[in-house]
Coordinates of C-alpha atoms in Angstrom, one line a residue:
X182 CA -23.8 -1.5 -20.1
X183 CA -20.4 -3.1 -18.9
X184 CA -17.7 -2.9 -21.6
X185 CA -17.2 -6.0 -23.7
X186 CA -14.2 -8.2 -24.1
X187 CA -13.7 -6.8 -27.6
X188 CA -14.0 -3.2 -26.4
X189 CA -11.5 -3.9 -23.6
X190 CA -8.9 -5.1 -26.0
X191 CA -8.8 -1.6 -27.4
X192 CA -7.7 -0.1 -24.2
X193 CA -4.0 0.6 -23.5
X194 CA -2.2 -1.8 -21.2
X195 CA 0.2 0.5 -19.6
X196 CA -1.0 0.3 -16.1
X197 CA -1.5 -2.6 -13.6
X198 CA -2.7 -2.0 -10.1
X199 CA -0.6 -3.3 -7.3
X200 CA -0.7 -3.3 -3.7
X201 CA 1.3 -5.3 -1.3
X202 CA 0.0 -6.2 2.2
X203 CA -3.3 -7.6 2.1
X204 CA -1.8 -10.7 0.7
X205 CA -0.7 -11.3 4.3
X206 CA -4.3 -11.3 5.7
X207 CA -4.6 -15.1 5.5
X208 CA -4.4 -17.1 8.7
X209 CA -1.0 -17.8 10.2
X210 CA 0.7 -21.2 10.5
X211 CA 3.5 -22.5 12.7
X212 CA 5.6 -20.0 14.7
X213 CA 9.2 -19.1 13.8
X214 CA 11.1 -15.9 13.9
X215 CA 14.1 -14.7 11.9
X216 CA 15.8 -11.4 11.5
X217 CA 18.5 -10.2 9.0
X218 CA 19.8 -6.8 8.2
X219 CA 19.4 -5.4 4.9
X220 CA 23.0 -5.7 4.0
X221 CA 23.1 -9.5 4.6
X222 CA 19.7 -9.9 2.9
X223 CA 21.0 -8.1 -0.1
X224 CA 23.9 -10.6 -0.2
X225 CA 21.9 -13.7 0.1
X226 CA 18.3 -12.9 -1.4
X227 CA 17.3 -13.2 -4.9
X228 CA 17.3 -9.4 -5.0
X229 CA 21.1 -9.1 -4.4
X230 CA 21.6 -8.4 -8.0
X231 CA 19.7 -5.2 -7.6
X232 CA 22.5 -3.7 -5.5
X233 CA 24.8 -4.0 -8.4
X234 CA 22.3 -2.9 -11.1
X235 CA 22.7 0.4 -12.9
X236 CA 20.7 2.7 -11.0
X237 CA 19.1 6.0 -11.8
X238 CA 20.3 8.2 -9.0
X239 CA 17.6 10.5 -7.7
X240 CA 18.7 14.2 -7.6
X241 CA 17.3 16.2 -4.7
X242 CA 16.9 19.8 -4.0
X243 CA 16.2 21.1 -0.6
X244 CA 14.0 24.2 0.3
X245 CA 14.9 26.2 3.5
X246 CA 13.4 24.7 6.6
X247 CA 13.4 25.5 10.3
X248 CA 15.2 23.1 12.4
X249 CA 13.2 20.4 14.2
X250 CA 13.1 21.1 17.8
X251 CA 11.5 19.5 20.8
X252 CA 10.0 21.2 23.8
X253 CA 8.9 20.1 27.1
X254 CA 5.5 22.0 27.0
X255 CA 2.5 22.2 24.7
X256 CA 4.5 24.2 22.2
X257 CA 6.1 21.6 19.9
X258 CA 8.9 21.4 17.3
X259 CA 8.1 21.7 13.6
X260 CA 9.9 21.8 10.2
X261 CA 9.0 22.6 6.8
X262 CA 9.8 19.5 4.7
X263 CA 12.1 20.2 1.8
X264 CA 11.2 19.5 -1.9
X265 CA 12.7 16.3 -3.1
X266 CA 12.9 15.5 -6.7
X267 CA 13.7 12.0 -8.5
X268 CA 15.0 11.3 -11.9
X269 CA 11.4 10.2 -12.8
X270 CA 10.0 13.6 -11.8
X271 CA 8.4 13.0 -8.3
X272 CA 8.6 15.9 -5.9
X273 CA 8.0 16.4 -2.2
X274 CA 5.3 18.8 -1.0
X275 CA 6.0 22.7 -1.3
X276 CA 6.4 24.5 1.9
X277 CA 3.0 24.5 4.0
X278 CA 1.8 24.3 7.4
X279 CA 4.3 22.3 9.4
X280 CA 3.2 19.2 11.2
X281 CA 3.5 19.8 15.1
X282 CA 3.7 17.0 17.7
X283 CA 4.4 17.2 21.4
X284 CA 7.5 15.3 22.0
X285 CA 7.6 15.8 25.7
X286 CA 5.1 12.9 26.2
X287 CA 7.6 10.5 24.2
X288 CA 9.2 7.7 26.3
X289 CA 12.6 9.3 25.5
X290 CA 12.2 12.8 24.2
X291 CA 15.8 13.5 23.6
X292 CA 16.1 10.6 21.2
X293 CA 13.3 11.9 19.0
X294 CA 15.3 15.0 17.9
X295 CA 18.7 13.3 17.9
X296 CA 20.4 13.6 14.6
X297 CA 20.7 10.2 12.9
X298 CA 24.1 9.5 11.2
X299 CA 25.6 6.5 9.7
X300 CA 22.5 4.3 9.4
X301 CA 18.8 4.5 9.6
X302 CA 17.5 1.5 11.4
X303 CA 14.2 0.1 10.2
X304 CA 12.5 -2.8 12.0
X305 CA 10.2 -4.8 9.5
X306 CA 7.7 -7.2 11.0
X307 CA 6.4 -9.5 8.1
X308 CA 4.9 -12.9 7.4
X309 CA 8.2 -14.5 6.3
X310 CA 6.7 -18.0 6.9
X311 CA 3.2 -19.6 6.4
X312 CA 0.8 -20.0 3.6
X313 CA 1.3 -16.5 2.2
X314 CA 5.0 -16.2 2.7
X315 CA 5.5 -16.9 -1.0
X316 CA 3.5 -14.1 -2.2
X317 CA 4.9 -11.7 0.3
X318 CA 8.4 -12.6 -1.1
X319 CA 7.3 -10.6 -4.2
X320 CA 6.8 -7.6 -2.1
X321 CA 10.0 -7.9 -0.3
X322 CA 11.9 -8.4 -3.5
X323 CA 10.8 -5.0 -4.8
X324 CA 11.2 -3.4 -1.3
X325 CA 14.7 -4.8 -1.0
X326 CA 15.8 -3.8 -4.5
X327 CA 14.7 -0.1 -3.9
X328 CA 16.6 0.0 -0.5
X329 CA 19.8 -1.5 -2.1
X330 CA 19.7 1.0 -4.9
X331 CA 19.2 4.0 -2.6
X332 CA 22.1 2.8 -0.4
X333 CA 24.4 2.1 -3.4
X334 CA 23.6 5.6 -4.8
X335 CA 23.8 7.2 -1.3
X336 CA 20.5 9.0 -1.9
X337 CA 20.1 9.7 1.9
X338 CA 23.4 11.4 2.0
X339 CA 25.8 9.8 4.2
X340 CA 23.2 7.5 5.8
X341 CA 22.5 3.8 4.8
X342 CA 18.9 2.4 5.4
X343 CA 19.6 -0.8 7.5
X344 CA 16.5 -3.0 7.6
X345 CA 16.1 -5.9 10.1
X346 CA 13.3 -8.4 9.3
X347 CA 11.5 -10.5 11.9
X348 CA 8.8 -13.0 11.1
X349 CA 5.4 -12.5 12.6
X350 CA 3.4 -15.1 10.5
X351 CA 0.6 -12.4 10.4
X352 CA -0.2 -12.8 14.1
X353 CA -0.8 -9.6 16.0
X354 CA 0.9 -11.1 19.1
X355 CA 4.0 -12.0 17.3
X356 CA 3.9 -8.7 15.7
X357 CA 3.7 -7.0 19.0
X358 CA 6.5 -9.1 20.4
X359 CA 8.7 -8.2 17.3
X360 CA 7.9 -4.4 17.8
X361 CA 8.8 -4.8 21.5
X362 CA 12.3 -6.1 20.5
X363 CA 12.8 -3.5 17.7
X364 CA 11.8 -0.7 20.2
X365 CA 13.6 -1.8 23.4
X366 CA 16.5 -3.8 22.1
X367 CA 17.3 -2.8 18.6
X368 CA 16.4 0.8 19.1
X369 CA 15.2 1.2 15.5
X370 CA 14.4 4.6 13.9
X371 CA 11.3 3.5 12.2
X372 CA 9.0 0.5 11.8
X373 CA 7.2 -1.3 9.1
X374 CA 4.6 -4.1 9.0
X375 CA 1.8 -5.9 7.0
X376 CA -1.9 -5.6 7.6
X377 CA -4.4 -4.2 10.0
X378 CA -3.9 -6.6 12.9
X379 CA -0.1 -6.1 13.2
X380 CA -0.5 -2.4 12.8
X381 CA -3.1 -2.5 15.7
X382 CA -0.8 -4.4 17.9
X383 CA 2.2 -2.2 17.2
X384 CA 0.5 1.4 17.0
X385 CA 0.1 2.1 20.6
X386 CA 3.7 1.2 21.6
X387 CA 5.3 3.0 18.6
X388 CA 3.3 6.1 19.3
X389 CA 4.2 6.1 22.9
X390 CA 8.0 5.7 22.0
X391 CA 7.5 8.3 19.1
X392 CA 9.1 5.8 16.6
X393 CA 7.4 6.4 13.1
X394 CA 5.6 3.6 11.6
X395 CA 6.1 4.5 8.0
X396 CA 4.0 3.2 5.2
X397 CA 2.8 -0.1 6.7
X398 CA 0.4 -2.1 4.4
X399 CA -2.9 -1.2 6.2
X400 CA -5.7 1.2 5.7
X401 CA -7.7 1.1 9.0
X402 CA -9.4 4.4 9.6
X403 CA -8.7 4.4 13.3
X404 CA -5.0 4.7 12.6
X405 CA -5.4 7.6 10.2
X406 CA -6.5 9.7 13.2
X407 CA -3.5 12.2 13.3
X408 CA -4.4 13.4 16.7
X409 CA -4.4 10.1 18.2
X410 CA -1.8 8.3 16.1
X411 CA 0.6 11.1 15.1
X412 CA 3.5 8.7 14.4
X413 CA 1.6 6.2 12.2
X414 CA 1.4 6.9 8.5
X415 CA -0.3 4.0 6.6
X416 CA 0.4 3.1 2.9
X417 CA -2.8 1.5 1.6
X418 CA -5.5 3.8 0.2
X419 CA -8.1 4.9 2.7
X420 CA -11.0 2.4 2.9
X421 CA -13.6 5.3 2.7
X422 CA -11.7 6.9 -0.3
X423 CA -11.7 3.6 -2.2
X424 CA -15.4 2.9 -1.2
X425 CA -16.3 6.3 -2.7
X426 CA -14.6 5.2 -6.0
X427 CA -16.4 1.8 -5.9
X428 CA -19.8 3.4 -5.3
X429 CA -19.3 6.0 -7.9
X430 CA -18.3 3.3 -10.5
X431 CA -21.4 1.3 -9.8
X432 CA -23.9 4.1 -9.9
X433 CA -22.3 5.4 -13.3
X434 CA -23.0 1.9 -14.8
X435 CA -26.3 1.5 -13.0
X436 CA -28.0 4.9 -12.9
X437 CA -31.4 3.4 -12.1
X438 CA -30.0 1.4 -9.2
X439 CA -28.6 -2.1 -8.6
X440 CA -28.6 -4.9 -6.1
X441 CA -25.2 -5.4 -4.7
X442 CA -23.8 -8.4 -2.9
X443 CA -20.7 -8.3 -0.7
X444 CA -18.3 -11.3 -0.3
X445 CA -16.8 -10.3 3.0
X446 CA -13.4 -11.7 4.3
X447 CA -13.8 -12.2 8.0
X448 CA -10.5 -10.5 9.0
X449 CA -10.4 -7.0 10.4
X450 CA -9.2 -5.9 6.9
X451 CA -12.1 -7.5 5.0
X452 CA -14.6 -6.3 7.6
X453 CA -13.2 -2.9 7.3
X454 CA -13.5 -2.7 3.6
X455 CA -17.2 -4.0 3.8
X456 CA -18.2 -1.4 6.4
X457 CA -16.7 1.4 4.3
X458 CA -18.4 0.1 1.2
X459 CA -21.9 -0.1 2.9
X460 CA -21.3 3.4 4.4
X461 CA -20.6 4.9 1.1
X462 CA -23.6 3.2 -0.4
X463 CA -26.0 4.9 1.9
X464 CA -28.1 7.6 0.3
X465 CA -27.7 6.0 -3.1
X466 CA -30.0 3.9 -5.1
X467 CA -28.0 0.8 -4.5
X468 CA -29.5 -2.0 -2.4
X469 CA -27.1 -4.2 -0.3
X470 CA -29.0 -7.4 -0.7
X471 CA -26.5 -9.7 1.0
X472 CA -23.3 -9.9 3.0
X473 CA -21.8 -13.2 2.5
X474 CA -18.8 -14.3 4.6
X475 CA -16.1 -15.5 2.2
X476 CA -14.3 -18.0 4.5
X477 CA -16.0 -20.7 2.3
X478 CA -16.0 -19.3 -1.2
X479 CA -18.5 -22.0 -2.3
X480 CA -21.0 -20.9 0.4
X481 CA -20.5 -17.3 -0.4
X482 CA -21.1 -17.9 -4.1
X483 CA -24.3 -19.8 -3.3
X484 CA -25.7 -16.9 -1.1
X485 CA -24.7 -14.4 -3.8
X486 CA -26.5 -16.3 -6.5
X487 CA -29.6 -16.8 -4.4
X488 CA -29.8 -13.1 -3.8
X489 CA -29.6 -12.6 -7.6
X490 CA -27.4 -9.6 -7.3
X491 CA -26.3 -7.4 -10.2
X492 CA -23.0 -6.6 -8.6
X493 CA -20.6 -8.4 -6.5
X494 CA -18.1 -6.6 -4.3
X495 CA -15.3 -8.6 -2.9
X496 CA -14.5 -7.1 0.4
X497 CA -11.3 -9.3 0.7
X498 CA -7.6 -9.8 0.6
X499 CA -5.5 -10.9 -2.3
X500 CA -5.9 -14.6 -1.6
X501 CA -9.7 -14.3 -1.8
X502 CA -10.1 -12.8 -5.4
X503 CA -9.6 -16.0 -7.4
X504 CA -11.5 -18.3 -5.2
X505 CA -14.6 -16.4 -4.9
X506 CA -14.8 -15.8 -8.7
X507 CA -14.1 -19.5 -9.5
X508 CA -16.8 -20.5 -6.9
X509 CA -19.4 -18.4 -8.7
X510 CA -18.3 -19.8 -12.0
X511 CA -18.8 -23.4 -10.7
X512 CA -22.4 -22.8 -9.8
X513 CA -23.2 -21.0 -13.1
X514 CA -23.5 -17.5 -11.6
X515 CA -22.2 -14.6 -13.6
X516 CA -23.1 -11.2 -12.1
X517 CA -23.0 -8.1 -14.4
X518 CA -20.0 -6.6 -12.6
X519 CA -17.6 -7.8 -10.1
X520 CA -15.4 -5.2 -8.4
X521 CA -12.4 -6.3 -6.4
X522 CA -10.4 -4.2 -3.9
X523 CA -7.2 -2.5 -5.0
X524 CA -5.2 -5.3 -3.1
X525 CA -6.4 -7.9 -5.6
X526 CA -3.7 -7.0 -8.2
X527 CA -1.7 -10.3 -8.4
X528 CA -2.5 -11.4 -11.9
X529 CA -1.7 -15.0 -11.1
X530 CA -5.1 -15.2 -9.4
X531 CA -6.9 -14.0 -12.5
X532 CA -5.0 -16.3 -14.8
X533 CA -5.9 -19.3 -12.7
X534 CA -9.5 -18.3 -12.7
X535 CA -9.6 -18.5 -16.5
X536 CA -12.7 -17.0 -18.3
X537 CA -14.4 -16.7 -14.9
X538 CA -12.4 -13.6 -14.1
X539 CA -13.0 -11.9 -17.5
X540 CA -14.3 -8.3 -16.7
X541 CA -13.3 -8.2 -13.2
X542 CA -12.6 -4.6 -12.1
X543 CA -10.1 -3.1 -9.7
X544 CA -9.0 0.5 -8.9
X545 CA -5.2 0.8 -9.6
X546 CA -2.6 3.4 -9.3
X547 CA 0.6 1.7 -10.3
X548 CA 2.3 1.4 -13.6
X549 CA 2.8 -2.0 -15.4
X550 CA 6.6 -2.4 -16.1
X551 CA 5.8 -5.1 -18.7
X552 CA 3.7 -2.7 -20.8
X553 CA 5.3 -2.1 -24.2
X554 CA 3.7 1.4 -24.1
X555 CA 5.9 2.2 -21.1
X556 CA 9.1 0.8 -22.5
X557 CA 10.6 4.5 -22.5
X558 CA 8.8 5.6 -19.4
X559 CA 11.5 7.1 -17.0
X560 CA 9.9 5.6 -14.0
X561 CA 9.8 2.2 -15.5
X562 CA 13.4 2.3 -16.6
X563 CA 14.4 3.2 -13.1
X564 CA 12.4 0.4 -11.6
X565 CA 13.7 -2.2 -14.0
X566 CA 17.2 -1.1 -13.4
X567 CA 16.8 -1.9 -9.8
X568 CA 14.4 -5.0 -9.7
X569 CA 16.1 -7.9 -11.5
X570 CA 14.3 -10.8 -10.0
X571 CA 12.0 -13.0 -12.2
X572 CA 8.9 -11.6 -10.3
X573 CA 9.8 -8.0 -11.4
X574 CA 6.6 -7.5 -13.6
X575 CA 4.3 -8.8 -10.7
X576 CA 2.1 -6.1 -9.3
X577 CA 2.9 -7.1 -5.9
X578 CA 6.6 -6.5 -6.5
X579 CA 6.0 -3.2 -7.8
X580 CA 4.0 -2.4 -4.8
X581 CA 6.8 -3.4 -2.5
X582 CA 9.2 -1.1 -4.4
X583 CA 6.9 1.8 -4.1
X584 CA 6.8 1.2 -0.4
X585 CA 10.4 1.5 -0.1
X586 CA 10.5 4.4 -2.6
X587 CA 8.1 6.4 -0.3
X588 CA 10.4 5.6 2.7
X589 CA 13.5 6.7 0.7
X590 CA 11.8 10.1 -0.4
X591 CA 10.7 10.8 3.1
X592 CA 14.2 10.2 4.6
X593 CA 15.7 12.3 1.8
X594 CA 13.2 15.1 2.6
X595 CA 13.9 14.9 6.4
X596 CA 17.6 14.9 5.8
X597 CA 17.5 17.9 3.8
X598 CA 16.0 19.9 6.5
X599 CA 18.5 22.4 8.2
X600 CA 18.4 20.1 11.4
X601 CA 19.2 17.1 9.6
X602 CA 17.7 13.5 9.7
X603 CA 16.0 12.5 12.9
X604 CA 12.7 10.7 13.9
X605 CA 11.0 14.1 14.4
X606 CA 12.1 15.5 10.9
X607 CA 11.1 12.1 9.4
X608 CA 7.5 12.1 10.6
X609 CA 7.3 15.8 9.7
X610 CA 8.3 14.9 6.3
X611 CA 5.9 12.1 6.0
X612 CA 3.2 14.6 7.0
X613 CA 4.2 17.0 4.2
X614 CA 4.1 15.2 0.9
X615 CA 3.0 15.7 -2.6
X616 CA 5.1 13.1 -4.4
X617 CA 4.7 11.3 -7.7
X618 CA 6.6 8.0 -7.0
X619 CA 8.1 7.1 -10.3
X620 CA 5.9 3.8 -10.6
X621 CA 2.6 5.8 -9.9
X622 CA 0.4 6.1 -13.0
X623 CA 1.1 9.6 -14.4
X624 CA -1.2 12.1 -12.7
X625 CA -1.3 10.2 -9.4
X626 CA 0.4 11.6 -6.2
X627 CA 1.0 10.5 -2.7
X628 CA -0.5 13.4 -0.7
X629 CA -0.3 14.3 3.1
X630 CA -0.5 17.5 5.2
X631 CA -0.2 18.4 8.8
X632 CA -4.0 17.7 9.2
X633 CA -4.9 15.2 6.5
X634 CA -3.5 11.9 5.1
X635 CA -4.8 11.5 1.7
X636 CA -2.1 9.1 0.5
X637 CA -3.0 8.0 -3.2
X638 CA -5.0 10.8 -4.5
X639 CA -6.5 9.1 -7.6
X640 CA -7.5 5.7 -8.9
X641 CA -7.5 4.5 -12.5
X642 CA -10.2 1.9 -13.4
X643 CA -8.5 -1.4 -14.8
X644 CA -10.3 -4.3 -16.2
X645 CA -9.1 -7.9 -16.5
X646 CA -9.1 -9.3 -20.0
X647 CA -9.1 -13.2 -19.8
X648 CA -8.1 -13.4 -23.5
X649 CA -4.8 -11.7 -23.2
X650 CA -4.4 -12.1 -19.5
X651 CA -3.8 -8.5 -18.6
X652 CA -5.5 -5.6 -17.1
X653 CA -6.7 -2.9 -19.5
X654 CA -7.3 0.8 -18.6
X655 CA -11.0 1.8 -18.7
X656 CA -11.7 5.6 -18.5
X657 CA -9.9 8.5 -16.9
X658 CA -8.4 9.0 -13.5
X659 CA -11.0 9.4 -10.6
X660 CA -9.7 11.7 -7.9
X661 CA -10.2 10.7 -4.2
X662 CA -8.2 13.7 -2.8
X663 CA -9.5 15.3 0.2
X664 CA -12.0 18.2 -0.7

């Protein structure tokens, strides 16, 4: 039986899931493009205060590493990433099998191993305008604050992280055009973007040029294939891993089987989530009774009710989570369980849904900076010393900060190698991680090896409580690490 509201109130409220990116999966509006460096952005954006905030400097220790070198044959350069330690206790991976990539096929092989000094240039293609720009601002507030703090504390010794932003309105064509400018005109050292469409538009070009795409907000299985996309390292949890979590949770609550309905967003992201969920359900005693497109939430709710499903899985984006639940409530349909994807972490959608959202479940991995139970947590203290904007407690802001923190940790790890910071050492560091970001729930790590990108290695079930308008922990961590 699903836990009651009364029981949920007893759970601790120290964690809140947060994931940036899928907020950007809405359709784009009018076209415009803008760019700014991180230095000017820090001076003019609401996050500028973060640069002057008291920061918890991250100490780093380096393990011995072989120098990253390039070759012109099939033998390739490698480095063993150094361990990196933050004030909150996160670490890089211990020495292991080094990631190897053939740099002879890069557009400009020499530039791949060239030591980077002065500044590390990041090209960030994001939806800066359009219907989701306001929510994306939360993510960028967190991201910019972490970058500003890293630069102020000289965390990547002697190297500033310089970010240029260009507007893509979440259109793949615009993202591709932005990437072309970043790669050919701006000569950036790494790229970032939001969503599956932009990643798909960028991936081929950035892999050909051997420019790392580090922690874009996407989770498409295709781009997790290291043999085909060695220079692409996605941030969001793998769709199949999250789907295994979802199916495991449902079967634990319905051991005798259940009818499941899927509200499917029609973007590549939504369809990918739906496909992963259906694949994970095969061989279980769960029946997928209906897959309802969620383009029209009212129509989707009608289909789900007609199928009389026990469980609704929302294969959607952040902007879907509230409308689908509200639509079901309007027609008097209350399934026994509603599971939302991890990207549905923005509490404003649940608050707007009122009692209809009560009991909604999401898998989470981020700490809640507003939790009284975490007031003395080292990671939360570090975060709050850097993020001073009004949205600092928003899950999307936390996720943006974590994206930047992963980037900072990777660059520190690469810079600590004996060959110093380069595009090659950066991708090798990104492929050799076991890092507990300060804002991950205790016990959760970011993991990657030369052969496998696990990313988030565990989820914490959280349940929305409409009475106190917060997420509550339910149960223990559920591992999704590669076996």
